[in-house]
Coordinates of C-alpha atoms in Angstrom, one line a residue:
Chain A
M1 CA -8.9 31.1 -51.9
V2 CA -7.1 30.3 -55.2
E3 CA -4.3 32.6 -54.1
T4 CA -1.7 29.9 -52.8
S5 CA 1.3 31.6 -54.8
S6 CA 4.4 33.2 -53.5
V7 CA 2.4 35.7 -51.7
P8 CA 4.3 37.0 -48.4
L9 CA 3.2 35.5 -45.2
T10 CA 1.3 38.4 -43.7
G11 CA -1.7 36.2 -42.2
P12 CA -2.2 35.5 -38.4
Q13 CA 0.9 35.1 -36.5
G14 CA 2.1 32.8 -33.2
P15 CA 1.8 28.7 -33.1
K16 CA -1.1 27.3 -35.2
P17 CA -4.3 27.3 -33.0
R18 CA -5.1 23.9 -31.8
K19 CA -8.3 22.4 -33.3
A20 CA -10.7 20.3 -30.9
L21 CA -11.3 17.5 -32.7
S22 CA -7.7 16.9 -34.4
R23 CA -6.3 13.6 -34.7
R24 CA -4.1 13.6 -31.9
N25 CA -7.1 14.7 -29.4
V26 CA -9.7 12.0 -30.7
F27 CA -6.7 9.4 -30.0
L28 CA -5.8 10.8 -26.4
Y29 CA -8.9 11.6 -25.0
G30 CA -10.4 8.4 -26.5
T31 CA -7.6 6.4 -24.7
L32 CA -8.1 8.2 -21.2
L33 CA -11.9 7.5 -21.3
L34 CA -11.2 3.7 -21.9
I35 CA -8.8 4.1 -18.9
T36 CA -10.3 5.7 -16.9
L37 CA -13.7 3.3 -17.5
Y38 CA -11.7 0.3 -16.9
Y39 CA -10.6 1.7 -13.4
A40 CA -14.2 3.0 -12.4
L41 CA -16.0 -0.2 -13.6
P42 CA -15.0 -2.4 -10.3
L43 CA -16.5 0.3 -8.4
Y44 CA -19.5 0.8 -10.5
V45 CA -20.4 -3.3 -10.1
M46 CA -19.9 -3.0 -6.4
I47 CA -22.5 -0.3 -6.2
V48 CA -24.8 -2.0 -9.2
T49 CA -24.3 -5.3 -7.9
S50 CA -25.3 -4.7 -4.3
L51 CA -28.5 -2.7 -5.0
K52 CA -30.0 -5.5 -7.0
G53 CA -32.1 -9.2 -6.0
M54 CA -30.5 -12.2 -6.3
P55 CA -33.4 -13.2 -8.8
E56 CA -31.9 -10.2 -10.9
I57 CA -28.5 -11.3 -10.0
R58 CA -28.9 -14.7 -11.5
L59 CA -30.4 -13.3 -14.8
G60 CA -28.5 -10.5 -15.6
N61 CA -25.3 -9.5 -16.1
V62 CA -22.8 -7.5 -13.8
F63 CA -23.0 -4.4 -15.9
S64 CA -26.5 -3.6 -15.9
P65 CA -28.3 -1.4 -13.7
P66 CA -30.6 -3.0 -10.9
V67 CA -34.4 -2.9 -12.5
E68 CA -35.6 -2.8 -9.1
I69 CA -33.3 -1.1 -6.4
T70 CA -33.1 -2.6 -3.4
F71 CA -31.3 -1.6 0.1
Q72 CA -32.1 -4.8 1.9
P73 CA -28.6 -6.3 1.1
W74 CA -27.2 -3.5 2.4
A75 CA -29.3 -3.9 5.9
K76 CA -28.0 -7.5 5.4
A77 CA -24.6 -7.0 5.5
W78 CA -24.6 -4.5 8.2
S79 CA -26.5 -6.6 11.0
E80 CA -26.8 -10.1 9.6
A81 CA -24.4 -11.4 7.3
C82 CA -23.1 -14.9 8.9
T83 CA -19.4 -15.9 9.3
G84 CA -19.4 -19.6 10.2
L85 CA -22.2 -19.7 13.2
T86 CA -22.2 -16.1 14.2
C87 CA -24.3 -13.7 12.3
N88 CA -23.9 -10.5 13.5
G89 CA -23.0 -8.6 10.1
L90 CA -20.4 -6.4 9.5
S91 CA -21.2 -4.1 12.2
T92 CA -19.1 -6.0 15.0
G93 CA -15.9 -5.7 12.8
F94 CA -17.0 -1.8 12.0
W95 CA -16.9 -1.2 15.5
N96 CA -14.2 -3.0 16.4
S97 CA -12.3 -1.1 13.1
V98 CA -12.9 2.1 15.0
R99 CA -11.9 1.4 18.5
I100 CA -8.7 0.2 17.1
T101 CA -8.0 3.0 14.3
I102 CA -8.5 5.9 16.6
P103 CA -6.2 5.4 19.4
S104 CA -3.5 3.6 16.6
V105 CA -3.9 6.7 15.3
I106 CA -3.5 9.3 17.8
L107 CA -1.1 7.2 20.0
S108 CA 1.4 6.6 16.6
I109 CA 0.9 10.4 15.6
I110 CA 1.8 11.7 19.0
I111 CA 5.1 9.1 19.6
A112 CA 6.2 9.8 15.9
S113 CA 5.8 13.6 15.9
V114 CA 7.9 13.8 19.2
N115 CA 10.4 11.5 17.9
G116 CA 11.0 13.2 14.5
Y117 CA 11.1 16.5 16.4
A118 CA 13.6 15.0 18.8
L119 CA 15.2 13.9 15.8
A120 CA 15.6 17.1 13.9
N121 CA 15.8 19.5 16.4
W122 CA 17.9 18.0 19.6
K123 CA 20.1 15.7 17.8
F124 CA 21.5 13.7 20.8
K125 CA 24.8 11.2 20.2
G126 CA 23.5 7.6 18.8
A127 CA 20.0 9.1 17.4
D128 CA 20.9 8.7 13.7
A129 CA 21.7 4.9 14.3
F130 CA 18.6 4.4 16.0
F131 CA 16.7 6.1 12.9
T132 CA 18.8 4.1 10.3
I133 CA 17.4 0.9 12.1
L134 CA 14.0 2.4 12.4
I135 CA 13.9 2.9 8.7
F136 CA 15.4 -0.4 7.8
G137 CA 12.4 -1.4 10.0
A138 CA 10.0 -0.1 7.4
F139 CA 11.3 -2.4 5.0
I140 CA 11.7 -5.9 6.8
P141 CA 8.8 -8.2 5.6
Y142 CA 6.3 -8.3 8.8
Q143 CA 6.6 -11.9 8.3
I144 CA 9.5 -12.1 10.6
L145 CA 8.5 -10.1 13.2
L146 CA 5.1 -11.8 13.8
Y147 CA 6.0 -14.3 16.1
P148 CA 8.2 -12.6 18.6
M149 CA 5.6 -9.7 18.4
V150 CA 3.0 -12.5 19.8
I151 CA 5.0 -13.7 22.3
M152 CA 5.5 -9.9 23.3
L153 CA 1.8 -9.6 23.8
R154 CA 1.1 -12.7 25.1
E155 CA 4.0 -11.6 28.0
M156 CA 2.3 -8.3 28.2
G157 CA -1.3 -9.9 28.6
L158 CA -2.8 -8.1 25.6
Y159 CA -2.6 -10.7 22.8
G160 CA -6.1 -11.2 20.9
S161 CA -7.4 -7.5 22.6
L162 CA -8.1 -4.4 20.7
G163 CA -5.3 -3.3 22.7
G164 CA -2.6 -5.3 21.6
L165 CA -3.4 -4.6 18.0
V166 CA -3.2 -0.9 18.6
L167 CA 0.2 -1.3 20.3
V168 CA 1.3 -3.0 17.1
H169 CA -0.1 -0.6 14.4
T170 CA 1.7 2.3 16.5
I171 CA 5.4 0.3 16.4
F172 CA 4.7 -0.4 12.9
G173 CA 3.6 3.5 11.9
M174 CA 6.8 4.6 13.5
P175 CA 9.1 4.2 10.4
I176 CA 7.2 6.1 8.1
L177 CA 6.0 8.9 10.5
T178 CA 8.7 10.0 11.9
L179 CA 10.3 9.7 8.4
L180 CA 7.9 12.3 8.1
F181 CA 7.4 14.4 10.7
R182 CA 11.7 14.4 11.0
N183 CA 11.8 15.8 7.4
Y184 CA 9.0 18.5 7.8
F185 CA 10.2 19.6 10.9
T186 CA 14.1 20.1 9.9
S187 CA 12.2 21.5 6.5
L188 CA 11.1 24.6 9.5
P189 CA 13.5 27.6 10.1
E190 CA 16.2 26.9 12.2
E191 CA 16.0 30.6 13.6
L192 CA 12.3 30.2 15.2
F193 CA 14.1 27.4 17.2
K194 CA 16.5 29.3 18.2
A195 CA 14.8 32.1 19.4
A196 CA 12.3 29.9 21.4
R197 CA 15.9 28.7 22.9
V198 CA 16.9 32.0 23.9
D199 CA 13.4 32.8 25.1
G200 CA 13.8 30.0 27.5
A201 CA 11.5 27.6 25.9
G202 CA 12.2 24.2 26.7
F203 CA 12.1 20.7 25.2
W204 CA 8.2 20.5 25.5
G205 CA 7.4 24.4 25.4
I206 CA 8.7 24.6 21.8
Y207 CA 7.4 21.7 20.6
F208 CA 3.8 22.8 21.5
R209 CA 3.9 26.3 21.2
I210 CA 6.0 26.3 18.2
M211 CA 6.1 23.0 16.5
V212 CA 2.7 21.4 16.5
P213 CA 1.2 24.9 15.6
M214 CA 3.2 25.5 12.4
S215 CA 2.8 22.0 11.4
L216 CA -0.9 21.3 10.8
P217 CA -0.6 20.2 7.4
I218 CA 2.1 17.6 8.1
F219 CA 0.1 16.4 11.2
T220 CA -3.1 15.9 8.4
V221 CA -1.3 14.1 6.1
A222 CA 0.3 11.6 8.4
M223 CA -3.5 11.4 9.8
I224 CA -4.9 10.3 6.2
L225 CA -1.6 8.1 5.9
Q226 CA -2.8 6.2 8.9
V227 CA -6.4 6.2 9.2
T228 CA -6.2 4.4 5.5
G229 CA -3.4 1.9 6.5
I230 CA -5.2 0.9 9.7
W231 CA -7.8 0.7 8.2
N232 CA -7.3 -1.6 5.3
D233 CA -4.7 -3.7 7.5
F234 CA -5.8 -7.4 7.3
L235 CA -2.7 -9.4 8.8
F236 CA -2.3 -8.0 11.9
G237 CA -5.7 -8.0 11.9
V238 CA -6.1 -11.7 11.4
V239 CA -2.6 -12.5 13.6
Y240 CA -3.0 -10.5 16.6
T241 CA -7.3 -10.3 17.3
G242 CA -9.7 -13.1 17.9
P243 CA -13.5 -13.6 16.5
D244 CA -14.8 -11.0 19.1
T245 CA -12.2 -8.2 18.1
Y246 CA -11.8 -9.0 14.5
P247 CA -11.2 -5.4 12.1
M248 CA -13.6 -5.3 9.7
T249 CA -11.3 -6.5 6.9
V250 CA -11.1 -9.6 8.6
S251 CA -15.1 -10.1 9.3
L252 CA -15.4 -9.0 5.6
N253 CA -13.3 -11.7 4.1
N254 CA -14.7 -14.1 6.7
I255 CA -18.1 -13.1 5.5
V256 CA -17.5 -13.6 1.7
N257 CA -15.6 -16.5 1.6
S258 CA -17.4 -18.3 3.8
T259 CA -17.9 -21.9 2.9
Q260 CA -21.3 -22.1 4.3
G261 CA -24.8 -21.7 3.2
V262 CA -25.8 -20.1 -0.6
K263 CA -23.7 -17.4 -1.7
E264 CA -25.1 -13.9 -1.4
Y265 CA -23.2 -11.6 -4.2
N266 CA -25.2 -8.7 -3.3
V267 CA -24.5 -8.9 0.3
N268 CA -21.1 -9.5 -0.4
M269 CA -20.8 -6.7 -2.6
A270 CA -22.8 -4.6 -0.2
A271 CA -20.3 -5.8 2.7
T272 CA -17.9 -4.9 0.7
I273 CA -18.3 -1.4 -0.4
L274 CA -19.2 -0.9 3.7
T275 CA -15.9 -1.8 4.1
G276 CA -14.1 0.6 1.4
L277 CA -16.0 3.2 2.8
V278 CA -14.2 4.5 4.7
P279 CA -10.8 5.0 3.4
L280 CA -12.7 5.9 -0.1
T281 CA -14.0 9.0 1.7
I282 CA -11.1 10.2 3.3
Y283 CA -9.5 9.8 -0.1
F284 CA -12.1 11.9 -2.0
V285 CA -12.2 14.3 0.6
S286 CA -8.7 14.8 1.4
G287 CA -7.8 14.8 -2.6
R288 CA -4.2 16.4 -2.9
L289 CA -3.0 15.7 0.8
F290 CA -3.8 12.1 -0.1
V291 CA -1.3 12.2 -2.4
R292 CA 1.3 14.0 -0.5
G293 CA 1.0 11.6 2.2
I294 CA 1.4 8.6 -0.6
A295 CA 4.7 10.7 -1.6
A296 CA 5.9 10.9 1.8
G297 CA 4.9 7.0 2.5
A298 CA 7.6 6.6 -1.0
V299 CA 10.1 7.4 1.5
K300 CA 11.6 10.1 0.0
G301 CA 15.0 10.4 2.2
Chain B
M1 CA 27.5 19.3 20.3
A2 CA 29.7 21.1 22.6
S3 CA 31.0 19.5 25.8
G4 CA 31.2 20.8 28.7
R5 CA 28.1 23.0 28.7
P6 CA 26.2 22.5 32.1
N7 CA 23.1 21.8 31.0
Q8 CA 24.1 19.4 28.4
L9 CA 23.0 16.7 30.1
F10 CA 19.8 17.9 31.2
R11 CA 19.0 19.3 27.2
N12 CA 19.4 15.8 26.2
K13 CA 17.5 14.1 29.0
S14 CA 14.1 15.6 27.6
A15 CA 14.9 14.4 23.9
K16 CA 16.3 11.3 25.0
I17 CA 13.2 10.4 27.0
A18 CA 10.8 11.2 24.0
A19 CA 13.0 9.1 22.0
I20 CA 12.8 6.0 24.1
P21 CA 9.7 4.7 22.2
M22 CA 11.7 4.8 18.9
I23 CA 15.0 3.2 20.4
V24 CA 12.6 0.6 22.1
T25 CA 11.2 -0.1 19.0
A26 CA 14.0 -0.2 16.7
L27 CA 16.5 -2.3 19.4
F28 CA 13.7 -4.3 21.0
V29 CA 11.4 -5.3 18.3
F30 CA 13.0 -4.6 14.4
V31 CA 16.4 -5.8 15.8
G32 CA 15.6 -8.0 18.6
G33 CA 12.6 -9.7 16.6
T34 CA 14.5 -10.6 13.5
I35 CA 17.4 -12.2 15.7
W36 CA 14.9 -14.2 17.4
T37 CA 13.0 -15.6 14.4
V38 CA 16.5 -16.1 12.1
V39 CA 17.5 -18.0 15.5
Y40 CA 14.5 -20.2 16.1
S41 CA 14.1 -21.1 12.3
F42 CA 17.3 -23.3 13.1
T43 CA 15.4 -25.0 15.8
K44 CA 12.6 -27.6 16.0
S45 CA 9.7 -25.7 17.1
G46 CA 6.2 -27.3 16.3
L47 CA 3.1 -25.9 18.5
L48 CA 5.8 -23.6 20.8
P49 CA 9.3 -22.3 20.1
R50 CA 11.7 -24.5 21.8
L51 CA 15.7 -24.1 21.4
N52 CA 16.4 -27.6 20.0
W53 CA 19.1 -27.0 17.3
V54 CA 18.5 -29.6 14.1
G55 CA 21.0 -27.2 12.0
L56 CA 19.6 -26.5 8.2
D57 CA 16.7 -29.5 8.7
Q58 CA 13.8 -26.4 8.4
Y59 CA 15.4 -24.9 4.9
E60 CA 16.2 -28.4 3.7
R61 CA 12.5 -29.2 4.5
L62 CA 11.4 -26.0 3.0
W63 CA 12.8 -26.2 -0.3
A64 CA 11.7 -30.0 -0.6
T65 CA 8.2 -28.7 0.2
R66 CA 5.9 -28.7 -2.9
K67 CA 3.8 -26.1 -1.8
W68 CA 7.4 -23.3 -1.1
L69 CA 8.3 -23.7 -4.1
V70 CA 5.3 -23.1 -6.4
A71 CA 5.0 -20.4 -3.6
I72 CA 8.0 -19.2 -5.0
E73 CA 7.4 -19.5 -8.4
N74 CA 4.2 -17.7 -8.0
L75 CA 5.7 -14.8 -6.0
A76 CA 8.1 -14.7 -9.1
I77 CA 5.5 -14.9 -11.9
Y78 CA 3.7 -12.3 -10.3
G79 CA 6.8 -10.6 -9.1
V80 CA 8.4 -9.9 -12.7
C81 CA 4.9 -9.1 -14.4
M82 CA 3.6 -7.2 -11.6
L83 CA 7.2 -4.9 -11.6
V84 CA 7.3 -4.7 -15.5
L85 CA 3.3 -3.7 -16.4
V86 CA 2.9 -1.5 -13.4
F87 CA 5.6 0.5 -14.5
V88 CA 5.0 0.7 -18.3
I89 CA 1.1 1.3 -17.2
G90 CA 2.3 3.7 -14.7
F91 CA 4.2 5.5 -17.3
I92 CA 2.2 5.6 -20.3
L93 CA -0.4 6.7 -17.8
A94 CA 1.6 9.4 -16.6
A95 CA 2.5 10.8 -19.2
L96 CA -1.3 10.7 -21.3
I97 CA -1.6 12.9 -18.2
D98 CA 1.1 15.2 -18.6
Q99 CA -0.4 16.2 -22.6
K100 CA -2.0 19.4 -20.5
I101 CA -5.0 17.6 -20.6
R102 CA -8.8 18.7 -19.7
F103 CA -10.4 16.9 -16.6
E104 CA -6.9 16.3 -15.1
N105 CA -7.9 16.1 -12.0
T106 CA -11.1 13.8 -12.1
I107 CA -8.8 11.3 -14.4
R108 CA -6.5 11.2 -11.6
T109 CA -9.1 10.4 -9.0
I110 CA -10.4 7.9 -10.4
I111 CA -7.4 6.2 -11.7
L112 CA -5.8 6.3 -8.4
Y113 CA -9.2 5.5 -6.3
P114 CA -8.4 1.9 -6.3
Y115 CA -5.0 2.1 -4.0
A116 CA -7.4 3.7 -1.0
L117 CA -9.0 0.6 -1.1
S118 CA -7.5 -2.6 0.9
F119 CA -6.4 -5.6 -0.8
V120 CA -9.6 -7.7 0.8
V121 CA -11.7 -5.4 -0.9
T122 CA -9.6 -5.4 -4.2
G123 CA -9.6 -9.3 -4.0
L124 CA -13.1 -9.6 -3.3
V125 CA -14.1 -6.9 -6.2
W126 CA -12.0 -9.0 -8.9
Q127 CA -13.4 -12.3 -7.2
W128 CA -16.7 -10.7 -8.6
M129 CA -15.7 -9.3 -11.8
L130 CA -13.7 -12.5 -13.3
N131 CA -16.6 -15.2 -11.6
P132 CA -17.2 -17.0 -14.7
E133 CA -21.2 -17.2 -14.2
F134 CA -21.4 -13.5 -13.7
G135 CA -18.4 -11.6 -14.9
V136 CA -16.9 -10.7 -17.5
Q137 CA -16.6 -14.4 -19.3
S138 CA -20.5 -14.5 -18.7
I139 CA -20.7 -10.8 -20.7
V140 CA -18.5 -11.4 -24.0
R141 CA -20.6 -14.5 -23.7
D142 CA -23.6 -12.7 -24.1
L143 CA -22.4 -10.3 -26.8
G144 CA -22.2 -13.6 -28.9
W145 CA -19.0 -14.6 -28.7
E146 CA -20.4 -18.5 -27.4
S147 CA -17.1 -19.9 -27.0
F148 CA -15.1 -17.4 -24.9
S149 CA -13.1 -18.4 -21.9
F150 CA -11.6 -16.3 -19.3
D151 CA -12.1 -18.0 -15.8
P152 CA -8.7 -17.5 -14.3
L153 CA -9.7 -17.9 -11.0
Y154 CA -10.7 -21.4 -11.3
N155 CA -7.8 -22.4 -14.1
A156 CA -5.0 -23.6 -11.6
D157 CA -2.8 -23.0 -14.8
I158 CA -3.2 -18.8 -14.8
A159 CA -5.1 -18.0 -11.9
I160 CA -2.0 -16.0 -10.6
Y161 CA -2.8 -13.6 -13.7
G162 CA -5.9 -13.1 -12.3
V163 CA -4.4 -12.3 -9.5
L164 CA -2.1 -9.8 -11.3
I165 CA -5.0 -7.9 -12.9
A166 CA -6.1 -7.1 -9.8
G167 CA -2.6 -6.0 -8.1
L168 CA -2.5 -4.0 -11.3
W169 CA -5.8 -2.5 -11.0
Q170 CA -5.2 -1.3 -7.3
G171 CA -1.5 0.0 -7.5
S172 CA -0.4 1.2 -10.9
G173 CA -2.4 4.5 -9.6
L174 CA 0.4 5.3 -7.2
V175 CA 3.0 4.5 -9.8
M176 CA 1.5 7.3 -12.4
V177 CA 1.4 9.6 -9.1
L178 CA 5.2 9.2 -8.7
M179 CA 5.8 9.0 -12.4
L180 CA 3.7 12.4 -12.8
A181 CA 5.3 14.0 -10.1
G182 CA 8.9 13.1 -11.8
L183 CA 7.5 14.5 -15.2
R184 CA 6.5 17.6 -13.6
G185 CA 10.0 17.5 -12.0
I186 CA 11.9 17.7 -15.6
D187 CA 12.7 21.2 -16.7
Q188 CA 10.5 22.2 -19.7
E189 CA 13.9 23.8 -21.6
V190 CA 14.7 19.9 -22.3
W191 CA 11.5 19.6 -24.4
K192 CA 12.1 22.6 -26.0
A193 CA 15.3 21.9 -27.1
A194 CA 14.8 18.3 -28.5
R195 CA 11.7 19.6 -30.1
V196 CA 14.2 22.3 -31.9
D197 CA 16.5 19.4 -32.8
G198 CA 13.4 17.4 -34.3
I199 CA 13.7 14.8 -31.9
P200 CA 10.3 12.8 -31.4
A201 CA 8.3 12.7 -28.9
W202 CA 8.6 8.8 -27.5
K203 CA 12.5 9.0 -28.5
T204 CA 12.6 12.3 -26.4
Y205 CA 11.2 10.2 -23.3
I206 CA 13.3 7.2 -23.6
F207 CA 16.5 8.4 -23.7
I208 CA 16.2 12.0 -22.2
V209 CA 13.3 12.1 -19.9
I210 CA 13.2 8.5 -18.1
P211 CA 17.5 8.9 -17.9
M212 CA 17.0 12.3 -16.2
M213 CA 13.8 10.5 -13.9
R214 CA 16.4 7.9 -12.0
P215 CA 15.6 8.6 -8.9
V216 CA 11.7 8.5 -9.1
F217 CA 12.0 5.5 -11.0
I218 CA 14.4 3.9 -8.2
T219 CA 12.3 4.7 -4.9
T220 CA 9.2 3.6 -7.0
L221 CA 11.0 0.4 -7.8
V222 CA 12.1 -0.1 -3.9
L223 CA 8.0 0.7 -2.7
V224 CA 6.9 -1.7 -5.7
V225 CA 9.1 -4.7 -4.8
T226 CA 8.8 -4.4 -1.0
G227 CA 5.1 -4.6 -1.5
I228 CA 5.2 -7.7 -4.0
V229 CA 7.3 -9.4 -1.5
K230 CA 4.6 -8.5 1.6
L231 CA 1.5 -9.7 -1.3
Y232 CA -0.9 -11.7 1.1
D233 CA -4.1 -10.3 1.6
L234 CA -5.1 -10.0 -1.8
I235 CA -4.3 -13.8 -2.3
V236 CA -6.0 -14.8 0.6
A237 CA -9.3 -12.5 -0.1
Q238 CA -9.4 -13.5 -3.6
T239 CA -8.1 -17.1 -4.4
G240 CA -7.5 -18.5 -0.8
G241 CA -4.4 -19.8 -2.2
G242 CA -6.3 -22.0 -4.6
P243 CA -7.6 -23.6 -6.5
G244 CA -5.3 -26.7 -5.1
I245 CA -2.2 -25.1 -4.1
S246 CA -2.0 -22.9 -7.5
T247 CA -1.9 -19.3 -6.4
E248 CA -0.1 -19.8 -2.7
V249 CA 2.7 -17.1 -2.1
P250 CA 5.5 -16.8 0.4
A251 CA 3.8 -15.0 3.0
K252 CA 0.9 -16.9 3.2
Y253 CA 3.0 -20.3 3.4
V254 CA 4.6 -18.4 6.9
Y255 CA 1.2 -17.7 7.9
D256 CA -0.5 -21.1 7.5
M257 CA 2.7 -22.9 9.0
M258 CA 2.8 -20.4 12.3
F259 CA -0.6 -20.2 13.2
S260 CA -2.6 -23.3 11.5
A261 CA -0.3 -26.2 11.0
N262 CA 1.6 -25.5 14.3
N263 CA 5.0 -26.1 12.5
L264 CA 6.6 -23.1 13.6
G265 CA 9.8 -23.9 12.6
Q266 CA 8.8 -24.0 9.0
G267 CA 7.5 -20.4 9.4
F268 CA 10.8 -18.9 10.6
A269 CA 12.7 -20.7 7.9
A270 CA 10.0 -19.4 5.8
S271 CA 9.9 -16.0 6.9
T272 CA 13.8 -16.1 7.4
M273 CA 14.2 -16.3 3.2
M274 CA 11.8 -13.6 2.9
L275 CA 13.6 -11.6 4.8
V276 CA 16.7 -12.4 2.5
T277 CA 14.8 -11.5 -0.4
V278 CA 14.1 -8.1 0.6
A279 CA 17.8 -7.4 2.0
L280 CA 19.1 -8.6 -1.4
I281 CA 17.0 -6.0 -3.0
V282 CA 17.2 -3.1 0.1
I283 CA 20.7 -3.0 1.1
P284 CA 22.4 -2.2 -2.6
W285 CA 19.6 0.4 -3.1
A286 CA 20.6 2.0 0.4
V287 CA 23.9 2.0 0.1
L288 CA 23.6 3.4 -3.4
E289 CA 21.2 5.9 -2.2
F290 CA 22.6 7.0 1.1
G291 CA 25.8 5.5 1.0
G292 CA 27.8 8.6 -1.0
K293 CA 25.6 11.1 0.9
K294 CA 27.0 10.4 4.5
H295 CA 30.4 12.3 3.6
H296 CA 28.7 15.9 3.8
G297 CA 25.2 15.0 6.1

């Protein structure tokens, strides 16, 4: 211990081991903890508020855990909460959203995957031009297409119906999904495609027997992207459906922001969680695939 | 592309049939719809679209309407703040997470989950968090700071910043993920070389790493900007454009004109202005990104 003199170094080799409680680590993990808390807090507040009774909310603060846990706000949000005159809760909106999301997701994925496959493997003259237009379509502010779509749906007799909204979602999902599938199919080895051609397989044969079985991960990514996107949509729902066919996001907004009656914050927060539950579940279950979907949505050309 | 092969026409038929939805969507909806709206923005359409020309009247009226000017101003404030802060926060978060930390997955999962939520849910949560009677303001007052005041959603001067808080909470995770992917794509040799040369970490980030991440930054930029222009649901859910008209945004102006004020012409003119804004951003980007590549593609 006293030997600080010029003894040649014979001690341990290699980099200095990091102490667990170095200043750097305290700073780093401290910052990360604060940040994580900040992001997690709203979810916590939502859950806590939705489990309290109204008297407790008026007395306490939003961060304190519930003294008496009650599920009554959840029940009320689901089946009794009012939007103006009707008091059916969120359940109608939930089932509408289900009936919108499922066909929209299936339809848009079928169309976009076949499109992407045609673009990747069966290029025809002019295909690139249409594709470029389609990609620009992803950037057009939806507002400019709102009214032309209203006219189109009205002509088809679909304005205000669930079917109309399904069509709208299919159309607006096409740019990103087509890009996603085209890029994926392009990345598959071309020999596979050529071998199948030599064996006499045609357009649909190759699609169903080779492309689809080989592309299950990208189909999953597309599904995650579409389910969350369509479930979370508000603008198209409010424009193209009516009170009976409103998706869940629209009913939620109408319930919480309705001006009549006393504000029941616990019911509002329960309704908010219920609406966020589907995308949140998908997010927490799918993990990395969700991130991949985002990266794909980020238009990596 | 060999011509004269007997099955050429037949072979392309299936692909062409398969591409019909894309072709119809591209031409009919995206091109046709855009042209239709732009054309009708020069008409006096009210409750129904009609072709009685009024030249630039709709645009003149648009730029003389206070609500539209407030909407533009709000979008500018929200847009600039959002852009700067989302990049700064997103990058710092990514840099922190990139320090070979423990619990990386947990932390990333928590920071990104708001992005899975809709803007409506985001808006309503933050409406509750920023409620002056129960939310952040009352908590701080309960802690003893009686005069503390933080009620952005009830103060017309700063209401748009209340929306900004919610927007940042929802969107910064996305930027973090993209930036993290960018940081992970940087060769570790770069870091070693910088360390050997004795360059401090922050300098390495600013002068070496960030310039190397240009493509990621540009992609993220386009994504964030197009998202900002579309800002609508968040406003409707969180403030409804209020107090007064203090948080109006262009997308909401368009919706209100078209579907509640029965003033289609104004809606068309306003949405055309939105298109022009996006075009001014997207077209230079597309030319930069894809224009050069066309030669060998």
